[in-house]
XYZ file of C-alpha atoms in Angstrom:
429
model
C -19.890 13.215 -36.763
C -16.353 14.362 -35.882
C -14.298 11.946 -33.811
C -10.996 12.072 -31.982
C -9.469 14.123 -29.188
C -12.021 16.932 -29.474
C -11.331 19.849 -27.136
C -14.290 20.850 -24.974
C -12.634 23.525 -22.824
C -9.417 25.574 -22.705
C -8.247 26.928 -19.335
C -7.549 30.645 -19.222
C -3.825 31.525 -19.234
C -2.866 27.920 -19.977
C -0.382 26.792 -22.630
C -3.286 25.879 -24.910
C -4.831 29.316 -24.369
C -1.562 31.008 -25.337
C -1.512 28.920 -28.519
C -5.115 30.005 -29.254
C -6.515 26.474 -29.046
C -10.321 26.581 -29.089
C -13.288 24.454 -28.179
C -13.981 22.093 -31.079
C -10.358 21.822 -32.222
C -8.994 18.273 -32.452
C -5.553 17.079 -31.329
C -4.515 14.672 -34.077
C -1.146 13.653 -32.692
C 1.488 14.329 -30.036
C 5.071 13.755 -31.211
C 3.692 11.805 -34.136
C 1.563 9.489 -31.989
C -2.217 9.551 -32.273
C -3.670 9.337 -28.731
C -6.402 6.746 -28.315
C -7.718 8.143 -25.048
C -6.936 10.233 -21.979
C -4.582 7.492 -20.805
C -2.375 7.937 -23.882
C -2.700 11.713 -23.696
C -1.625 11.825 -20.042
C 1.487 9.792 -20.857
C 2.437 11.705 -24.022
C 1.956 15.136 -22.471
C 4.688 14.432 -19.921
C 7.394 15.092 -22.517
C 9.193 18.425 -22.223
C 9.418 18.871 -26.011
C 6.136 18.263 -27.820
C 5.043 18.586 -31.409
C 1.264 18.940 -31.601
C -0.715 18.331 -34.781
C -4.011 20.181 -34.456
C -7.078 20.218 -36.674
C -9.081 23.433 -36.438
C -12.874 23.457 -36.544
C -12.699 24.597 -40.172
C -10.554 21.578 -41.094
C -7.265 23.461 -41.298
C -4.231 21.532 -39.967
C -1.609 23.339 -37.865
C 1.635 22.144 -36.276
C 2.857 23.532 -32.947
C 6.244 22.878 -31.359
C 6.358 23.688 -27.658
C 8.835 23.397 -24.826
C 7.485 23.094 -21.304
C 8.321 21.786 -17.853
C 7.807 18.059 -17.320
C 4.849 18.501 -14.957
C 3.044 21.176 -16.997
C -0.258 20.279 -18.655
C -1.670 21.978 -21.742
C -4.765 23.096 -19.843
C -7.468 21.470 -21.946
C -10.440 19.181 -21.422
C -11.964 16.799 -23.955
C -15.522 15.960 -24.991
C -14.931 12.287 -24.233
C -12.288 10.376 -22.295
C -11.775 7.970 -25.203
C -10.856 9.281 -28.649
C -11.052 6.208 -30.888
C -14.633 5.226 -30.076
C -16.204 3.688 -27.006
C -15.874 -0.093 -26.805
C -19.476 -1.347 -27.128
C -21.217 -3.898 -24.949
C -21.407 -7.382 -26.463
C -23.948 -8.656 -23.933
C -27.734 -8.779 -23.935
C -28.355 -8.780 -20.199
C -31.830 -9.810 -19.092
C -31.858 -6.885 -16.626
C -30.318 -4.199 -18.872
C -32.120 -0.912 -18.201
C -31.083 0.533 -21.570
C -33.400 -2.046 -23.159
C -36.197 -1.022 -20.790
C -36.584 2.472 -22.198
C -39.106 3.753 -24.736
C -38.069 5.320 -28.012
C -37.621 9.061 -28.305
C -35.267 9.792 -25.382
C -31.905 11.514 -25.875
C -29.404 9.458 -27.858
C -26.887 9.080 -25.030
C -29.392 7.013 -23.008
C -29.266 4.224 -25.586
C -25.476 3.890 -25.600
C -24.392 0.514 -24.206
C -20.700 0.840 -23.427
C -18.475 -1.805 -21.880
C -15.121 -0.023 -22.033
C -12.469 -0.856 -19.443
C -10.894 2.583 -19.962
C -14.081 4.359 -18.849
C -14.263 1.973 -15.911
C -10.799 3.119 -14.841
C -11.270 6.795 -15.669
C -14.912 7.347 -14.673
C -15.941 4.409 -12.495
C -18.432 2.831 -14.905
C -19.054 -0.903 -14.627
C -17.727 -3.362 -17.202
C -18.314 -7.089 -17.650
C -14.852 -7.922 -19.131
C -16.568 -10.131 -21.755
C -15.336 -8.091 -24.742
C -11.640 -7.891 -23.850
C -9.178 -9.035 -26.524
C -5.572 -10.124 -26.039
C -4.463 -6.609 -26.978
C -6.859 -5.153 -24.371
C -5.360 -7.356 -21.671
C -1.862 -6.435 -22.859
C -2.662 -2.747 -22.544
C -4.245 -3.243 -19.124
C -0.995 -4.908 -18.052
C 1.024 -2.080 -19.600
C -0.957 0.848 -18.151
C -1.853 -0.936 -14.880
C -5.045 0.976 -13.977
C -5.297 1.427 -10.215
C -8.734 -0.195 -10.119
C -11.622 -1.316 -12.323
C -15.344 -1.614 -11.625
C -16.573 -5.071 -12.618
C -20.144 -6.256 -13.138
C -19.927 -9.742 -11.675
C -23.580 -10.689 -11.066
C -22.721 -14.394 -10.632
C -19.593 -16.551 -10.613
C -21.407 -19.721 -11.678
C -20.569 -19.830 -15.415
C -23.990 -21.157 -16.417
C -25.864 -18.557 -14.391
C -23.715 -15.661 -15.602
C -24.108 -16.752 -19.223
C -27.865 -16.818 -18.672
C -27.883 -13.358 -17.093
C -25.664 -11.723 -19.716
C -26.853 -13.908 -22.595
C -23.287 -14.243 -23.766
C -21.231 -17.453 -23.951
C -18.086 -15.523 -23.022
C -19.639 -14.442 -19.732
C -18.845 -17.756 -18.035
C -15.128 -16.966 -17.704
C -15.555 -14.309 -14.991
C -13.434 -16.132 -12.405
C -10.600 -16.517 -14.938
C -10.859 -12.790 -15.721
C -10.724 -11.882 -12.041
C -7.703 -14.175 -11.639
C -5.967 -12.166 -14.377
C -6.613 -8.937 -12.461
C -5.320 -10.616 -9.314
C -2.148 -11.747 -11.083
C -1.626 -8.228 -12.445
C -2.198 -6.827 -8.935
C -5.062 -4.629 -10.130
C -7.776 -3.832 -7.593
C -11.431 -4.085 -8.523
C -14.842 -3.098 -7.191
C -17.677 -5.501 -7.871
C -21.387 -5.303 -8.525
C -24.202 -7.838 -8.398
C -27.605 -6.964 -9.837
C -29.847 -9.329 -7.912
C -32.472 -11.068 -10.036
C -34.721 -13.259 -7.865
C -34.859 -16.866 -8.979
C -31.625 -16.536 -10.962
C -28.667 -15.265 -8.914
C -30.076 -14.819 -5.403
C -30.110 -17.228 -2.461
C -27.771 -20.198 -2.945
C -26.307 -18.678 -6.128
C -25.488 -15.428 -4.341
C -23.838 -17.422 -1.559
C -21.747 -19.266 -4.162
C -20.729 -15.947 -5.713
C -19.757 -14.529 -2.333
C -17.811 -17.681 -1.424
C -15.934 -17.573 -4.742
C -14.985 -13.933 -4.184
C -13.425 -14.543 -0.772
C -10.073 -15.476 -2.313
C -9.666 -12.160 -4.115
C -7.751 -9.862 -1.819
C -7.828 -7.234 -4.560
C -11.630 -6.937 -4.236
C -12.068 -3.583 -2.503
C -15.871 -3.314 -2.421
C -18.939 -5.193 -3.592
C -22.389 -3.693 -4.157
C -25.544 -5.795 -4.252
C -28.386 -3.900 -5.947
C -31.946 -5.047 -6.756
C -32.964 -5.461 -10.377
C -34.985 -2.493 -11.652
C -37.974 -3.358 -13.814
C -39.661 -0.695 -15.940
C -43.049 -1.099 -17.583
C -41.251 -1.448 -20.918
C -39.492 -4.664 -19.879
C -40.491 -7.541 -22.174
C -39.046 -10.448 -20.168
C -40.816 -11.700 -17.089
C -38.377 -10.949 -14.273
C -39.263 -11.109 -10.599
C -38.476 -8.223 -8.266
C -36.905 -8.332 -4.825
C -39.471 -8.740 -2.027
C -39.164 -8.497 1.749
C -38.068 -12.097 2.302
C -35.401 -11.950 -0.399
C -34.185 -8.607 0.943
C -33.803 -10.030 4.468
C -32.047 -13.149 3.145
C -29.639 -11.047 1.047
C -28.754 -8.749 3.926
C -27.988 -11.829 6.040
C -25.777 -13.444 3.355
C -23.790 -10.240 2.952
C -23.342 -9.950 6.718
C -22.053 -13.533 6.885
C -19.602 -12.843 4.049
C -18.186 -9.785 5.801
C -17.912 -11.686 9.082
C -16.042 -14.519 7.353
C -13.434 -12.253 5.762
C -13.415 -9.936 8.798
C -13.882 -6.830 6.618
C -16.839 -4.771 5.464
C -16.326 -5.330 1.752
C -19.830 -6.271 0.606
C -22.801 -3.926 0.987
C -26.408 -3.932 -0.149
C -28.015 -0.822 -1.588
C -30.473 1.229 0.445
C -33.505 -0.357 -1.240
C -32.841 -3.670 0.523
C -33.222 -2.125 3.979
C -36.384 -0.346 2.870
C -37.856 -3.572 1.485
C -36.800 -5.494 4.593
C -38.290 -2.792 6.827
C -34.993 -2.614 8.712
C -33.009 0.314 10.050
C -30.110 1.533 7.958
C -26.742 0.398 9.331
C -24.290 2.823 10.855
C -21.443 4.460 8.940
C -19.023 1.619 9.721
C -20.998 -0.727 7.460
C -20.246 1.408 4.383
C -16.546 1.996 5.015
C -15.375 4.735 2.662
C -18.714 4.777 0.778
C -17.009 3.440 -2.355
C -20.308 2.360 -3.916
C -22.286 5.574 -3.406
C -23.072 5.817 -7.147
C -24.944 2.522 -6.832
C -27.173 3.927 -4.095
C -25.218 2.173 -1.355
C -25.154 4.331 1.762
C -26.828 7.449 0.388
C -29.436 7.481 3.150
C -26.841 6.990 5.879
C -24.780 9.903 4.516
C -27.850 12.109 4.495
C -28.991 11.112 7.991
C -25.518 11.624 9.484
C -25.245 15.007 7.796
C -28.687 15.910 9.115
C -27.754 15.051 12.699
C -24.527 17.031 12.399
C -25.928 20.221 10.843
C -29.476 20.431 12.179
C -28.346 22.795 14.972
C -27.221 25.323 12.358
C -30.804 26.027 11.348
C -32.317 29.357 12.213
C -34.650 28.993 15.184
C -37.348 31.032 13.484
C -38.179 32.720 10.190
C -39.459 36.289 9.930
C -42.451 35.293 7.812
C -44.398 32.045 7.384
C -42.803 29.802 4.727
C -43.937 26.514 3.251
C -41.343 24.247 1.623
C -42.490 21.299 -0.485
C -39.821 18.646 -0.978
C -40.494 16.576 -4.075
C -39.097 13.117 -3.361
C -39.161 9.589 -4.746
C -40.712 6.667 -2.923
C -37.285 5.395 -1.851
C -36.582 8.696 -0.110
C -39.653 8.736 2.132
C -38.020 7.399 5.300
C -35.017 9.750 5.198
C -37.110 12.837 4.520
C -39.700 11.934 7.137
C -36.816 11.783 9.632
C -35.663 15.195 8.423
C -39.154 16.651 8.686
C -39.561 15.381 12.245
C -36.179 16.801 13.308
C -36.679 20.282 11.861
C -38.278 22.561 14.407
C -38.267 26.072 13.007
C -40.981 28.565 13.810
C -42.923 29.815 10.762
C -41.636 26.922 8.609
C -44.014 24.270 7.283
C -42.498 21.192 5.613
C -44.484 19.147 3.095
C -43.260 15.930 1.459
C -44.652 15.338 -2.005
C -43.945 11.857 -3.378
C -43.643 11.733 -7.151
C -44.760 8.403 -8.581
C -42.803 7.130 -11.540
C -45.538 6.970 -14.134
C -43.071 7.219 -16.999
C -41.088 4.027 -16.290
C -43.671 2.352 -14.057
C -44.460 2.046 -10.356
C -41.684 -0.488 -9.691
C -39.070 2.213 -10.282
C -38.789 4.121 -7.003
C -35.447 5.985 -7.084
C -35.119 9.752 -7.583
C -32.535 9.451 -10.351
C -35.108 7.912 -12.710
C -37.889 10.459 -12.184
C -38.672 12.316 -15.397
C -39.961 15.789 -16.142
C -43.324 14.179 -16.920
C -43.436 12.562 -13.450
C -42.642 15.863 -11.734
C -45.233 17.775 -13.716
C -47.832 15.124 -12.857
C -46.980 15.503 -9.162
C -47.150 19.311 -8.970
C -49.726 20.390 -11.546
C -53.024 21.760 -10.244
C -51.515 22.129 -6.770
C -51.196 25.410 -4.918
C -47.531 25.230 -3.960
C -45.341 28.004 -2.579
C -41.754 26.716 -2.766
C -40.592 23.449 -4.311
C -37.256 21.723 -3.655
C -36.111 19.328 -6.388
C -33.167 16.902 -6.042
C -30.391 17.472 -8.581
C -30.418 13.723 -9.287
C -33.405 14.205 -11.604
C -31.323 16.224 -14.074
C -28.736 15.268 -16.645
C -25.392 16.168 -15.085
C -24.475 19.787 -15.704
C -27.853 20.695 -17.206
C -31.513 21.309 -16.372
C -32.703 18.515 -18.674
C -34.664 15.494 -17.425
C -34.424 11.927 -18.723
C -37.406 12.405 -21.024
C -35.971 15.503 -22.674
C -38.151 17.977 -20.796
C -36.405 20.823 -18.986
C -36.840 22.833 -15.812
C -38.443 25.518 -17.983
C -41.150 23.016 -18.972
C -41.836 22.229 -15.316
C -42.095 25.916 -14.402
C -44.981 26.298 -16.852
C -47.114 24.169 -14.548
C -46.538 25.992 -11.260
C -46.268 29.468 -9.820
C -44.065 28.205 -7.011
C -40.413 29.124 -6.544
C -38.203 26.157 -7.428
C -34.995 25.387 -5.532
C -32.482 22.686 -6.492
C -30.966 20.522 -3.770
C -27.512 20.098 -5.311
C -25.991 18.038 -2.487
C -28.524 15.217 -2.445
C -26.586 13.113 0.078
C -25.885 16.077 2.313
C -28.179 18.222 4.454
C -26.015 21.311 3.956
C -27.744 22.490 0.785
C -31.185 22.137 2.379
C -29.834 24.030 5.366
C -28.799 26.867 3.054
C -32.213 26.909 1.352
C -34.089 27.143 4.660
C -31.755 29.776 6.093
C -32.196 31.896 2.958
C -35.732 32.909 3.968
C-alpha cells in the first residue's frame, strides 16, 4: 500500500492544477523537507519560493520550482491528514467499541488510532497514553489550539482498569502539561456503571475544576453490543438521574456550563431535555450531546414554513432509531399539513444488539429488516446511517441493496440535527 502525502483532489485553476498534479500523486518533499502531516505541510507551504519533489502514480519522480505569494496555497487535498502513519492506540479499553464488532466489516472500522494530530485536526479523542518526549516537544512547538482528550476517570487505579494500560494513571500529569503549555482541551467520560460512575465520577469532576483550559466535557453512556465478551453493566434510570445531578452540581460550582451529558441520559432518566443554554456552543455535538435540542429548536423555528396543504395525499415514513423516538414524536404532533400522513418506523438494532439504540450504528441489515414486506410509499432515512460521503452502511451494504426490498421512494435527511431538510422534503410534494 502506498503511503505519504497522497493527493486526493486538485482544485480547478489552482497552482497544482496548472502544474498538472493529479489525484494519486505523492508529495515527497517541500524544500527538501518530507512533511509528516498536514501540520508540517501547512507550515512549509507558506514559503514564497518552493521546490516540490513529486512522485507520479507511475513511480516517476519530478521536481517543480515555483514562486508564489505568501498566502497562496497549492490547491490540493490529501487522502489522510497524517502522512507518516497514524499513531496507533496502545490501550485495551474495556468499553472499546472497535472490539465489539464482528469480523467482515470494512477495514477502516477496525482501526484503533490514538493520534494527537488527528485530535487537533479532526476532533477525534485521544487518551495521551502513547505520547513520547518527542511528541510532547512537537505539541509544544506547534501549539495546537485544542485537543480532545478521553479522560474517563482521574483516579489512576480506575483509569488503568478502564484502559487496561499502566500508563493510563498519569492523566492528571498529562493535563497539567497541557495547562502549562496553555493548550485548551475538551474532555470525554464514557460512563461504565460500577467502575467510574457515582463517587468516582464526582472525584473526576472535582479534579477537573482546577483546569481553566477545559472548554467542554461530555459524559456518554457505555455502549454494549452483543459481541462484547466482558460483562459490563449499562446505565439505568437511577444512574442516569444521579449523573445528571453530579454534572449540574459541577457546573454550579464553577459557575459555567462546561460539563454536559449526552441525550441518552435524559431519555433514560425520563426527563425533559434542557434548553439551549445548557449546551453552550454545542461543542460536543459529535458525541450526541445536544442533538435533540438542536432538532427541537430548529423544528419550532421552521415549522411555520411548511405548506398548509398538499395537492395529493402523501404518506411519509421516517425510519428512526429508538433514541430518536421522543424528538420525532414531537415533530409528528407539531406537523399539521392537510393530505400528509406521518408514520414513525423504529428500526431495532439486530446487528449489534438491542442495547445499541442510536441511529449512527444502524446497519443496512437493520434497515432492510425494518422495511421488508411492508407496503411503504416514501421513506426518509437519516444520513447518519451512511459512511460519510457515500451510500454505504456499517455492514458494507449500500442504499442500492436496501432499494431491492422496497418499492418506496427513499429520501435522505442530510441535516439530521436540523428540521430544514425535512421541511424541504415535505414541501417538495
